[in-house]
Amino acid sequence: MIPEGDIAPEHWLAQGFAERAAKWARERGATKEAVTIVQEAAYRTSVATSSGHVCVPLGEIEWPSGIDASTARQHLLETHVIGTPEAPSNLPLILDDENRLYLHRYFDYERRFAARLMHFARAPLDGVASGPLRSRLNALFGRNAERFPGRLDWQKVAVALAMLRRLTIISGGPGTGKTTTIVNLLICLLEQDPECRIALAAPTGKAAARMLDAIRAQSAALPPEIVARLPGDPFTIHRLLGMLPSGEFLHHAGNPLPIDVLVVDEASMLDLALAARLFEAVPDAARVILLGDKDQLAAVEAGAVFSEICADPTLSAAIRERLAEITGIAAERIAPPTATDATPLHDSVVWFRDNFRFAPDSGIGRLAAEINAGDAERTLTWLRSQTNSSVTWLEDATRVPQAATMMRAHDAYAVYLDAVRSAPTDRGTIFSAFARFRVLCAERQGPRGVSGINDALARWFREALAHPLDPGPRFPWYPGRPVMILRNEYVLKLFNGDVGIVLPNDDGDLMVHFADADGMFRAIAPARLPEHDTAFAMTVHKAQGSEFDDVMLMLPAQRSRVVARELLYTAVTRARQRVVIVGDADVLAHGIDARTSRHSGLIERLRGSLASDQGDCGRFSS
């Protein structure tokens, strides 16, 4: 039921929307009981959407006494303010046949995205000559065959599949070879068509920059003529689409992107609305390759798009025979894992499960696997017996982190502190030192959240540095302060997630310096920055698309709904070398047991899009 009394500020919009829906129902002659039902439904649907769900099942709403989902459905449809997929009209809410209730806008996004996905999944491609491509793949993946004789090379299979399909979705954790795969795919595409227009994109600026760095590192040994044709400027998705001052995008269905291939990295961070608008801006004849990790956290906004579209890695007998022709791998050996849910996107999805960075028995690799397996007791037993220095568990459950815990963070930031103190003009060294370590928090507020940890580390850092240009604790700007941008500012070319460091310029004025993709640095006055925060610590969500040598994961002192398996896995896999988990056994165990569940009908919409076009739903938002 809608809470009585004061409603949390973040739910004021939902309350207002619910009151409007009730008013419309009354004006259309709905009964008093039906008005009550639609008001409750509108409130719960709006709240669910703001919590990351695309829809809400009627069976999960707490109805008044005597009302169940079936009765609620009857009342809702009688109000004439609820549409259906077959007759959406311009009504504020949509109720589908499976009793999923949507805000109209999100049903529209889901339907449109499903239609575009199925277009690319079903669109035919010109024939591929098996012989030349097979020879090229054998050369590109020859090292894999030498290093891992007898092992099925799923990277090679993924490239072959992408040469046959307009839609390819690749899921794999850090170290599973996604970047190697993309570089080899780009080589194949450019050799097939030297004029191929390729766009590289990612949801955040940091992820886009990391994508470019990884591709450059992988392509160092390639012939210069191939390197010269590789795409050299990765985009954030918003920049690729061309964000206009109105909030709309320059590129859309009526003005598609001028590209032949779109490669999107860190696609697990895509929310439903952005995914729909991105796919509508891709030309019908283009290829789309999505890369991500289906086990990571979903986007902050509504939807768990990537994990849903990755659900079915099934390959049909026909496609396996074609892949065998191209790769030289026997068709019977190309046996994908079992689908978690059957979807129409089979023949488009590949899962990478072999990790080339972490051995199966390595600390970080083992911990990530244990978390994903969901056996909390076994994971805690293993952590308690762990002697490998790459994984440490500090059973610190006090409200304020213990002194020993904070000392670990101080020691980890000591190299950065020394770099700011001893080489204040060597920005490359300072940025490299800062990039080595990060504290990741599950929550934003509280002494164990981002705000509390940043305050504590900032006090320690300023006192330890004692820089002559530090104006004192009453002032927020001091040498060495790291800041993270929280809102895109296109004029300044600053994007959500970008990290800058406060350092003196040649005149001794404190400026915030940002690293550009070409290795140079830009200095921006603090007063010009968009919304930002100190960045000694960040949320696990904000860390997506980033990697650090060392990570400290700070869990809440008590159980929290935000601590779930996906968050733990995402945090642990941000570390290349070492991870320290700080938290109580009960909090950690509860998080391993809990899975993040987001309500959606995307797979149902994918199945539905195989039938006739459902028409233009229009738009309506709360």
Short mmCIF file of N, CA and C in Angstrom, two decimals, residues 28-156:
data_model
loop_
_atom_site.label_atom_id
_atom_site.label_comp_id
_atom_site.label_asym_id
_atom_site.label_seq_id
_atom_site.Cartn_x
_atom_site.Cartn_y
_atom_site.Cartn_z
N ARG A 28 -13.04 9.30 -15.76
CA ARG A 28 -13.53 8.36 -16.76
C ARG A 28 -14.57 7.40 -16.20
N GLY A 29 -15.06 7.70 -15.00
CA GLY A 29 -16.17 6.95 -14.44
C GLY A 29 -15.82 5.68 -13.71
N ALA A 30 -14.56 5.54 -13.29
CA ALA A 30 -14.15 4.33 -12.59
C ALA A 30 -14.79 4.28 -11.21
N THR A 31 -15.01 3.07 -10.71
CA THR A 31 -15.55 2.90 -9.37
C THR A 31 -14.53 3.33 -8.33
N LYS A 32 -14.99 3.55 -7.10
CA LYS A 32 -14.10 3.96 -6.03
C LYS A 32 -13.01 2.92 -5.80
N GLU A 33 -13.41 1.65 -5.84
CA GLU A 33 -12.41 0.58 -5.61
C GLU A 33 -11.38 0.56 -6.73
N ALA A 34 -11.83 0.74 -7.97
CA ALA A 34 -10.92 0.74 -9.11
C ALA A 34 -9.96 1.93 -9.04
N VAL A 35 -10.45 3.08 -8.56
CA VAL A 35 -9.58 4.26 -8.40
C VAL A 35 -8.48 3.96 -7.39
N THR A 36 -8.86 3.32 -6.28
CA THR A 36 -7.86 2.96 -5.27
C THR A 36 -6.81 2.01 -5.86
N ILE A 37 -7.26 1.06 -6.66
CA ILE A 37 -6.35 0.08 -7.26
C ILE A 37 -5.40 0.76 -8.24
N VAL A 38 -5.91 1.62 -9.09
CA VAL A 38 -5.05 2.26 -10.08
C VAL A 38 -4.07 3.23 -9.42
N GLN A 39 -4.47 3.87 -8.33
CA GLN A 39 -3.56 4.77 -7.63
C GLN A 39 -2.39 3.97 -7.04
N GLU A 40 -2.73 2.84 -6.43
CA GLU A 40 -1.68 1.97 -5.87
C GLU A 40 -0.77 1.45 -6.97
N ALA A 41 -1.36 1.03 -8.07
CA ALA A 41 -0.58 0.48 -9.17
C ALA A 41 0.36 1.52 -9.77
N ALA A 42 -0.14 2.73 -9.97
CA ALA A 42 0.69 3.79 -10.55
C ALA A 42 1.86 4.12 -9.64
N TYR A 43 1.58 4.21 -8.33
CA TYR A 43 2.65 4.52 -7.38
C TYR A 43 3.72 3.44 -7.40
N ARG A 44 3.31 2.18 -7.30
CA ARG A 44 4.27 1.08 -7.23
C ARG A 44 5.06 0.94 -8.53
N THR A 45 4.43 1.19 -9.66
CA THR A 45 5.14 1.08 -10.93
C THR A 45 6.19 2.18 -11.06
N SER A 46 5.87 3.38 -10.65
CA SER A 46 6.82 4.48 -10.72
C SER A 46 7.99 4.25 -9.76
N VAL A 47 7.70 3.79 -8.55
CA VAL A 47 8.76 3.50 -7.58
C VAL A 47 9.65 2.38 -8.10
N ALA A 48 9.05 1.34 -8.68
CA ALA A 48 9.83 0.22 -9.20
C ALA A 48 10.78 0.68 -10.30
N THR A 49 10.29 1.54 -11.18
CA THR A 49 11.13 2.03 -12.27
C THR A 49 12.31 2.83 -11.74
N SER A 50 12.08 3.66 -10.73
CA SER A 50 13.19 4.44 -10.16
C SER A 50 14.17 3.55 -9.42
N SER A 51 13.76 2.30 -9.10
CA SER A 51 14.64 1.35 -8.43
C SER A 51 15.34 0.41 -9.41
N GLY A 52 15.19 0.65 -10.70
CA GLY A 52 15.90 -0.13 -11.69
C GLY A 52 15.06 -1.15 -12.43
N HIS A 53 13.81 -1.36 -12.00
CA HIS A 53 12.93 -2.29 -12.70
C HIS A 53 12.31 -1.61 -13.91
N VAL A 54 12.03 -2.39 -14.94
CA VAL A 54 11.35 -1.85 -16.11
C VAL A 54 9.83 -1.91 -15.93
N CYS A 55 9.38 -2.86 -15.13
CA CYS A 55 7.95 -3.04 -14.89
C CYS A 55 7.78 -3.63 -13.50
N VAL A 56 6.53 -3.87 -13.10
CA VAL A 56 6.26 -4.52 -11.82
C VAL A 56 5.16 -5.56 -12.03
N PRO A 57 5.38 -6.80 -11.59
CA PRO A 57 4.33 -7.82 -11.69
C PRO A 57 3.18 -7.51 -10.73
N LEU A 58 1.97 -7.66 -11.18
CA LEU A 58 0.82 -7.39 -10.32
C LEU A 58 0.86 -8.26 -9.06
N GLY A 59 1.39 -9.46 -9.18
CA GLY A 59 1.44 -10.37 -8.04
C GLY A 59 2.37 -9.93 -6.94
N GLU A 60 3.23 -8.93 -7.20
CA GLU A 60 4.17 -8.46 -6.19
C GLU A 60 3.73 -7.15 -5.54
N ILE A 61 2.58 -6.66 -5.92
CA ILE A 61 2.06 -5.44 -5.31
C ILE A 61 1.18 -5.82 -4.12
N GLU A 62 1.32 -5.09 -3.03
CA GLU A 62 0.51 -5.34 -1.84
C GLU A 62 -0.83 -4.62 -2.01
N TRP A 63 -1.84 -5.38 -2.40
CA TRP A 63 -3.16 -4.81 -2.67
C TRP A 63 -3.99 -4.73 -1.39
N PRO A 64 -5.08 -3.95 -1.41
CA PRO A 64 -6.00 -3.93 -0.26
C PRO A 64 -6.56 -5.33 -0.01
N SER A 65 -7.03 -5.54 1.19
CA SER A 65 -7.58 -6.84 1.59
C SER A 65 -8.67 -7.29 0.61
N GLY A 66 -8.59 -8.57 0.21
CA GLY A 66 -9.59 -9.13 -0.68
C GLY A 66 -9.27 -8.98 -2.15
N ILE A 67 -8.16 -8.31 -2.49
CA ILE A 67 -7.78 -8.07 -3.88
C ILE A 67 -6.56 -8.93 -4.20
N ASP A 68 -6.61 -9.70 -5.29
CA ASP A 68 -5.43 -10.42 -5.76
C ASP A 68 -5.07 -9.89 -7.14
N ALA A 69 -4.06 -10.50 -7.76
CA ALA A 69 -3.57 -9.98 -9.04
C ALA A 69 -4.64 -10.06 -10.12
N SER A 70 -5.41 -11.15 -10.13
CA SER A 70 -6.44 -11.32 -11.15
C SER A 70 -7.54 -10.25 -11.01
N THR A 71 -7.98 -10.02 -9.77
CA THR A 71 -9.00 -9.00 -9.52
C THR A 71 -8.46 -7.61 -9.84
N ALA A 72 -7.20 -7.37 -9.44
CA ALA A 72 -6.58 -6.07 -9.72
C ALA A 72 -6.53 -5.82 -11.22
N ARG A 73 -6.20 -6.85 -12.00
CA ARG A 73 -6.14 -6.69 -13.45
C ARG A 73 -7.50 -6.24 -14.01
N GLN A 74 -8.57 -6.88 -13.54
CA GLN A 74 -9.91 -6.52 -14.01
C GLN A 74 -10.22 -5.06 -13.69
N HIS A 75 -9.93 -4.66 -12.44
CA HIS A 75 -10.20 -3.27 -12.05
C HIS A 75 -9.35 -2.28 -12.87
N LEU A 76 -8.09 -2.61 -13.08
CA LEU A 76 -7.21 -1.70 -13.81
C LEU A 76 -7.71 -1.48 -15.24
N LEU A 77 -8.09 -2.53 -15.90
CA LEU A 77 -8.55 -2.39 -17.29
C LEU A 77 -9.88 -1.67 -17.37
N GLU A 78 -10.67 -1.75 -16.30
CA GLU A 78 -11.97 -1.06 -16.28
C GLU A 78 -11.83 0.45 -16.11
N THR A 79 -10.68 0.90 -15.65
CA THR A 79 -10.50 2.34 -15.41
C THR A 79 -10.33 3.15 -16.69
N HIS A 80 -9.95 2.48 -17.77
CA HIS A 80 -9.70 3.14 -19.05
C HIS A 80 -8.50 4.10 -19.01
N VAL A 81 -7.60 3.92 -18.03
CA VAL A 81 -6.33 4.66 -18.05
C VAL A 81 -5.16 3.69 -18.19
N ILE A 82 -5.47 2.39 -18.45
CA ILE A 82 -4.45 1.36 -18.60
C ILE A 82 -4.55 0.80 -20.01
N GLY A 83 -3.44 0.89 -20.76
CA GLY A 83 -3.40 0.31 -22.09
C GLY A 83 -2.88 -1.11 -22.06
N THR A 84 -2.93 -1.77 -23.21
CA THR A 84 -2.38 -3.11 -23.39
C THR A 84 -1.42 -3.07 -24.58
N PRO A 85 -0.56 -4.09 -24.74
CA PRO A 85 0.34 -4.09 -25.91
C PRO A 85 -0.42 -4.01 -27.23
N GLU A 86 -1.60 -4.60 -27.29
CA GLU A 86 -2.37 -4.58 -28.52
C GLU A 86 -3.07 -3.23 -28.72
N ALA A 87 -3.41 -2.55 -27.63
CA ALA A 87 -4.10 -1.25 -27.71
C ALA A 87 -3.49 -0.28 -26.72
N PRO A 88 -2.26 0.16 -26.96
CA PRO A 88 -1.58 1.03 -25.99
C PRO A 88 -2.16 2.44 -25.95
N SER A 89 -2.69 2.91 -27.11
CA SER A 89 -3.20 4.27 -27.21
C SER A 89 -2.16 5.23 -26.64
N ASN A 90 -2.64 6.28 -25.96
CA ASN A 90 -1.72 7.23 -25.34
C ASN A 90 -1.94 7.22 -23.83
N LEU A 91 -2.15 6.02 -23.29
CA LEU A 91 -2.47 5.87 -21.88
C LEU A 91 -1.21 5.78 -21.04
N PRO A 92 -1.27 6.23 -19.78
CA PRO A 92 -0.04 6.36 -18.98
C PRO A 92 0.59 5.05 -18.53
N LEU A 93 -0.19 3.96 -18.47
CA LEU A 93 0.32 2.68 -18.01
C LEU A 93 -0.06 1.60 -19.02
N ILE A 94 0.80 0.58 -19.12
CA ILE A 94 0.55 -0.54 -20.02
C ILE A 94 0.58 -1.83 -19.21
N LEU A 95 -0.41 -2.68 -19.39
CA LEU A 95 -0.49 -3.97 -18.71
C LEU A 95 -0.45 -5.07 -19.76
N ASP A 96 0.59 -5.94 -19.69
CA ASP A 96 0.70 -6.97 -20.71
C ASP A 96 -0.04 -8.24 -20.29
N ASP A 97 -0.03 -9.26 -21.15
CA ASP A 97 -0.79 -10.49 -20.90
C ASP A 97 -0.24 -11.28 -19.73
N GLU A 98 1.02 -11.05 -19.35
CA GLU A 98 1.63 -11.76 -18.23
C GLU A 98 1.52 -10.96 -16.93
N ASN A 99 0.63 -9.98 -16.91
CA ASN A 99 0.38 -9.14 -15.72
C ASN A 99 1.60 -8.33 -15.31
N ARG A 100 2.40 -7.91 -16.28
CA ARG A 100 3.46 -6.95 -16.01
C ARG A 100 2.89 -5.56 -16.27
N LEU A 101 3.08 -4.66 -15.32
CA LEU A 101 2.57 -3.30 -15.45
C LEU A 101 3.74 -2.35 -15.67
N TYR A 102 3.64 -1.52 -16.71
CA TYR A 102 4.71 -0.61 -17.12
C TYR A 102 4.24 0.84 -17.11
N LEU A 103 5.16 1.75 -16.86
CA LEU A 103 4.96 3.11 -17.35
C LEU A 103 5.02 3.03 -18.87
N HIS A 104 4.14 3.75 -19.54
CA HIS A 104 4.06 3.65 -21.00
C HIS A 104 5.42 3.85 -21.66
N ARG A 105 6.16 4.82 -21.16
CA ARG A 105 7.45 5.16 -21.77
C ARG A 105 8.39 3.95 -21.78
N TYR A 106 8.40 3.20 -20.67
CA TYR A 106 9.33 2.07 -20.58
C TYR A 106 8.84 0.87 -21.37
N PHE A 107 7.53 0.68 -21.47
CA PHE A 107 7.04 -0.35 -22.37
C PHE A 107 7.44 -0.03 -23.80
N ASP A 108 7.35 1.23 -24.16
CA ASP A 108 7.72 1.67 -25.50
C ASP A 108 9.20 1.43 -25.76
N TYR A 109 10.06 1.80 -24.81
CA TYR A 109 11.50 1.53 -24.95
C TYR A 109 11.75 0.03 -25.14
N GLU A 110 11.10 -0.78 -24.31
CA GLU A 110 11.33 -2.22 -24.36
C GLU A 110 10.92 -2.79 -25.71
N ARG A 111 9.74 -2.39 -26.18
CA ARG A 111 9.25 -2.88 -27.47
C ARG A 111 10.16 -2.44 -28.61
N ARG A 112 10.56 -1.17 -28.60
CA ARG A 112 11.41 -0.66 -29.68
C ARG A 112 12.78 -1.33 -29.67
N PHE A 113 13.35 -1.50 -28.48
CA PHE A 113 14.66 -2.14 -28.39
C PHE A 113 14.60 -3.58 -28.88
N ALA A 114 13.56 -4.30 -28.47
CA ALA A 114 13.41 -5.69 -28.90
C ALA A 114 13.30 -5.78 -30.42
N ALA A 115 12.54 -4.86 -31.01
CA ALA A 115 12.36 -4.88 -32.47
C ALA A 115 13.69 -4.65 -33.18
N ARG A 116 14.49 -3.72 -32.68
CA ARG A 116 15.79 -3.45 -33.32
C ARG A 116 16.76 -4.61 -33.12
N LEU A 117 16.77 -5.19 -31.93
CA LEU A 117 17.62 -6.36 -31.70
C LEU A 117 17.29 -7.47 -32.68
N MET A 118 16.01 -7.76 -32.83
CA MET A 118 15.61 -8.84 -33.71
C MET A 118 15.89 -8.50 -35.17
N HIS A 119 15.83 -7.24 -35.53
CA HIS A 119 16.22 -6.86 -36.90
C HIS A 119 17.65 -7.29 -37.17
N PHE A 120 18.56 -6.94 -36.27
CA PHE A 120 19.97 -7.26 -36.50
C PHE A 120 20.23 -8.76 -36.35
N ALA A 121 19.52 -9.41 -35.44
CA ALA A 121 19.72 -10.85 -35.25
C ALA A 121 19.27 -11.64 -36.46
N ARG A 122 18.25 -11.15 -37.18
CA ARG A 122 17.69 -11.90 -38.31
C ARG A 122 18.22 -11.42 -39.65
N ALA A 123 18.81 -10.21 -39.70
CA ALA A 123 19.20 -9.63 -40.99
C ALA A 123 20.29 -10.47 -41.65
N PRO A 124 20.13 -10.81 -42.92
CA PRO A 124 21.14 -11.63 -43.61
C PRO A 124 22.38 -10.80 -43.94
N LEU A 125 23.49 -11.51 -44.09
CA LEU A 125 24.74 -10.89 -44.52
C LEU A 125 25.17 -11.54 -45.82
N ASP A 126 26.00 -10.80 -46.57
CA ASP A 126 26.56 -11.38 -47.79
C ASP A 126 27.41 -12.59 -47.43
N GLY A 127 27.55 -13.50 -48.36
CA GLY A 127 28.33 -14.71 -48.12
C GLY A 127 29.78 -14.40 -47.78
N VAL A 128 30.35 -15.20 -46.91
CA VAL A 128 31.75 -15.06 -46.51
C VAL A 128 32.53 -16.21 -47.12
N ALA A 129 33.63 -15.90 -47.78
CA ALA A 129 34.48 -16.93 -48.37
C ALA A 129 35.21 -17.68 -47.26
N SER A 130 34.92 -18.97 -47.12
CA SER A 130 35.43 -19.73 -45.98
C SER A 130 36.95 -19.88 -46.01
N GLY A 131 37.51 -20.17 -47.19
CA GLY A 131 38.94 -20.46 -47.27
C GLY A 131 39.84 -19.33 -46.79
N PRO A 132 39.74 -18.13 -47.41
CA PRO A 132 40.59 -17.01 -46.97
C PRO A 132 40.39 -16.63 -45.51
N LEU A 133 39.13 -16.63 -45.06
CA LEU A 133 38.88 -16.25 -43.66
C LEU A 133 39.45 -17.30 -42.72
N ARG A 134 39.34 -18.55 -43.08
CA ARG A 134 39.89 -19.62 -42.25
C ARG A 134 41.40 -19.46 -42.09
N SER A 135 42.08 -19.16 -43.20
CA SER A 135 43.54 -18.96 -43.14
C SER A 135 43.89 -17.78 -42.25
N ARG A 136 43.11 -16.71 -42.35
CA ARG A 136 43.40 -15.51 -41.54
C ARG A 136 43.16 -15.79 -40.07
N LEU A 137 42.09 -16.49 -39.75
CA LEU A 137 41.80 -16.81 -38.35
C LEU A 137 42.86 -17.73 -37.77
N ASN A 138 43.33 -18.68 -38.56
CA ASN A 138 44.39 -19.56 -38.07
C ASN A 138 45.65 -18.77 -37.74
N ALA A 139 45.94 -17.75 -38.56
CA ALA A 139 47.12 -16.92 -38.28
C ALA A 139 46.91 -16.05 -37.05
N LEU A 140 45.73 -15.44 -36.96
CA LEU A 140 45.47 -14.53 -35.84
C LEU A 140 45.41 -15.26 -34.51
N PHE A 141 44.88 -16.47 -34.50
CA PHE A 141 44.71 -17.19 -33.24
C PHE A 141 45.70 -18.35 -33.10
N GLY A 142 46.77 -18.32 -33.90
CA GLY A 142 47.77 -19.38 -33.82
C GLY A 142 48.44 -19.46 -32.46
N ARG A 143 48.65 -18.30 -31.84
CA ARG A 143 49.31 -18.30 -30.52
C ARG A 143 48.43 -18.98 -29.48
N ASN A 144 47.12 -18.75 -29.56
CA ASN A 144 46.21 -19.43 -28.63
C ASN A 144 46.33 -20.95 -28.78
N ALA A 145 46.41 -21.42 -30.03
CA ALA A 145 46.51 -22.86 -30.27
C ALA A 145 47.82 -23.41 -29.70
N GLU A 146 48.89 -22.63 -29.78
CA GLU A 146 50.17 -23.08 -29.23
C GLU A 146 50.17 -23.10 -27.71
N ARG A 147 49.57 -22.07 -27.11
CA ARG A 147 49.57 -21.96 -25.64
C ARG A 147 48.62 -22.95 -25.00
N PHE A 148 47.50 -23.23 -25.67
CA PHE A 148 46.47 -24.07 -25.07
C PHE A 148 46.06 -25.17 -26.06
N PRO A 149 46.96 -26.08 -26.34
CA PRO A 149 46.63 -27.14 -27.30
C PRO A 149 45.46 -27.98 -26.81
N GLY A 150 44.55 -28.24 -27.73
CA GLY A 150 43.40 -29.07 -27.39
C GLY A 150 42.22 -28.31 -26.81
N ARG A 151 42.42 -27.05 -26.41
CA ARG A 151 41.32 -26.27 -25.84
C ARG A 151 40.52 -25.60 -26.95
N LEU A 152 39.21 -25.67 -26.86
CA LEU A 152 38.36 -25.01 -27.84
C LEU A 152 38.55 -23.50 -27.73
N ASP A 153 38.87 -22.86 -28.83
CA ASP A 153 39.16 -21.42 -28.84
C ASP A 153 37.86 -20.65 -29.12
N TRP A 154 37.18 -20.23 -28.05
CA TRP A 154 35.93 -19.50 -28.20
C TRP A 154 36.16 -18.09 -28.75
N GLN A 155 37.36 -17.54 -28.59
CA GLN A 155 37.65 -16.24 -29.21
C GLN A 155 37.58 -16.37 -30.73
N LYS A 156 38.18 -17.42 -31.24
CA LYS A 156 38.16 -17.66 -32.68
C LYS A 156 36.74 -17.89 -33.17
#
